[in-house]
Short mmCIF file of C-alpha atoms in Angstrom, two decimals:
data_model
loop_
_atom_site.label_atom_id
_atom_site.label_comp_id
_atom_site.label_asym_id
_atom_site.label_seq_id
_atom_site.Cartn_x
_atom_site.Cartn_y
_atom_site.Cartn_z
CA MET G 28 -50.90 -35.25 -100.21
CA ILE G 29 -53.36 -37.29 -102.22
CA MET G 30 -55.95 -37.16 -99.43
CA ALA G 31 -55.62 -33.38 -99.20
CA GLN G 32 -56.29 -33.09 -102.93
CA GLN G 33 -59.40 -35.25 -102.60
CA ASP G 34 -60.61 -33.12 -99.69
CA ASP G 35 -60.20 -30.01 -101.85
CA ASP G 36 -62.21 -31.62 -104.63
CA ILE G 37 -65.02 -32.52 -102.22
CA ALA G 38 -65.02 -28.98 -100.85
CA ASP G 39 -65.18 -27.56 -104.37
CA GLU G 40 -68.11 -29.81 -105.27
CA SER G 41 -70.05 -28.85 -102.15
CA ALA G 42 -69.36 -25.17 -102.81
CA ALA G 43 -70.67 -25.56 -106.36
CA SER G 44 -73.84 -27.26 -105.12
CA VAL G 45 -74.39 -24.47 -102.58
CA ASP G 46 -74.09 -21.89 -105.35
CA VAL G 47 -76.74 -23.70 -107.40
CA ASP G 48 -79.04 -23.92 -104.39
CA ASP G 49 -78.61 -20.21 -103.71
CA VAL G 50 -79.61 -19.42 -107.28
CA LEU G 51 -82.68 -21.66 -107.08
CA ASP G 52 -83.67 -20.15 -103.73
CA ALA G 53 -83.31 -16.65 -105.15
CA VAL G 54 -85.64 -17.60 -108.02
CA ASP G 55 -88.22 -19.09 -105.65
CA GLU G 56 -88.19 -16.12 -103.27
CA PRO G 57 -90.59 -13.32 -104.16
CA SER G 58 -88.67 -10.22 -105.06
CA ILE G 59 -89.78 -6.64 -105.44
CA PRO G 60 -90.44 -6.19 -109.15
CA SER G 61 -88.39 -3.48 -110.76
CA PRO G 62 -90.50 -0.51 -111.85
CA PRO G 63 -91.24 -0.39 -115.56
CA PRO G 64 -88.98 1.90 -117.54
CA THR G 65 -90.29 5.42 -117.54
CA THR G 66 -91.20 6.70 -120.98
CA GLN G 67 -90.98 10.38 -121.66
CA PRO G 68 -94.33 11.92 -122.63
CA PRO G 69 -94.44 13.38 -126.14
CA PRO G 70 -93.46 17.03 -126.25
CA PRO G 71 -96.46 19.34 -126.07
CA SER G 72 -97.57 20.41 -129.50
CA GLN G 73 -97.05 24.10 -130.02
CA ASP G 74 -99.89 25.93 -131.69
CA LEU G 75 -97.79 28.16 -133.89
CA PRO G 76 -99.36 29.67 -136.97
CA SER G 77 -98.08 28.00 -140.09
CA THR G 78 -96.03 30.32 -142.27
CA SER G 79 -95.92 27.95 -145.25
CA GLN G 80 -99.30 29.02 -146.58
#
């Protein structure tokens, strides 16, 4: 029983270290940069005669 618990702990620790390595590998690997957010162009100005004059 006690040995089985220790084995589980060792397995958990190795799994945690693998997760950290995967994260570091993902950071080191070049990835396709996400495209910049598209900004909407300003609405075209309408040349309407001003009626306030």
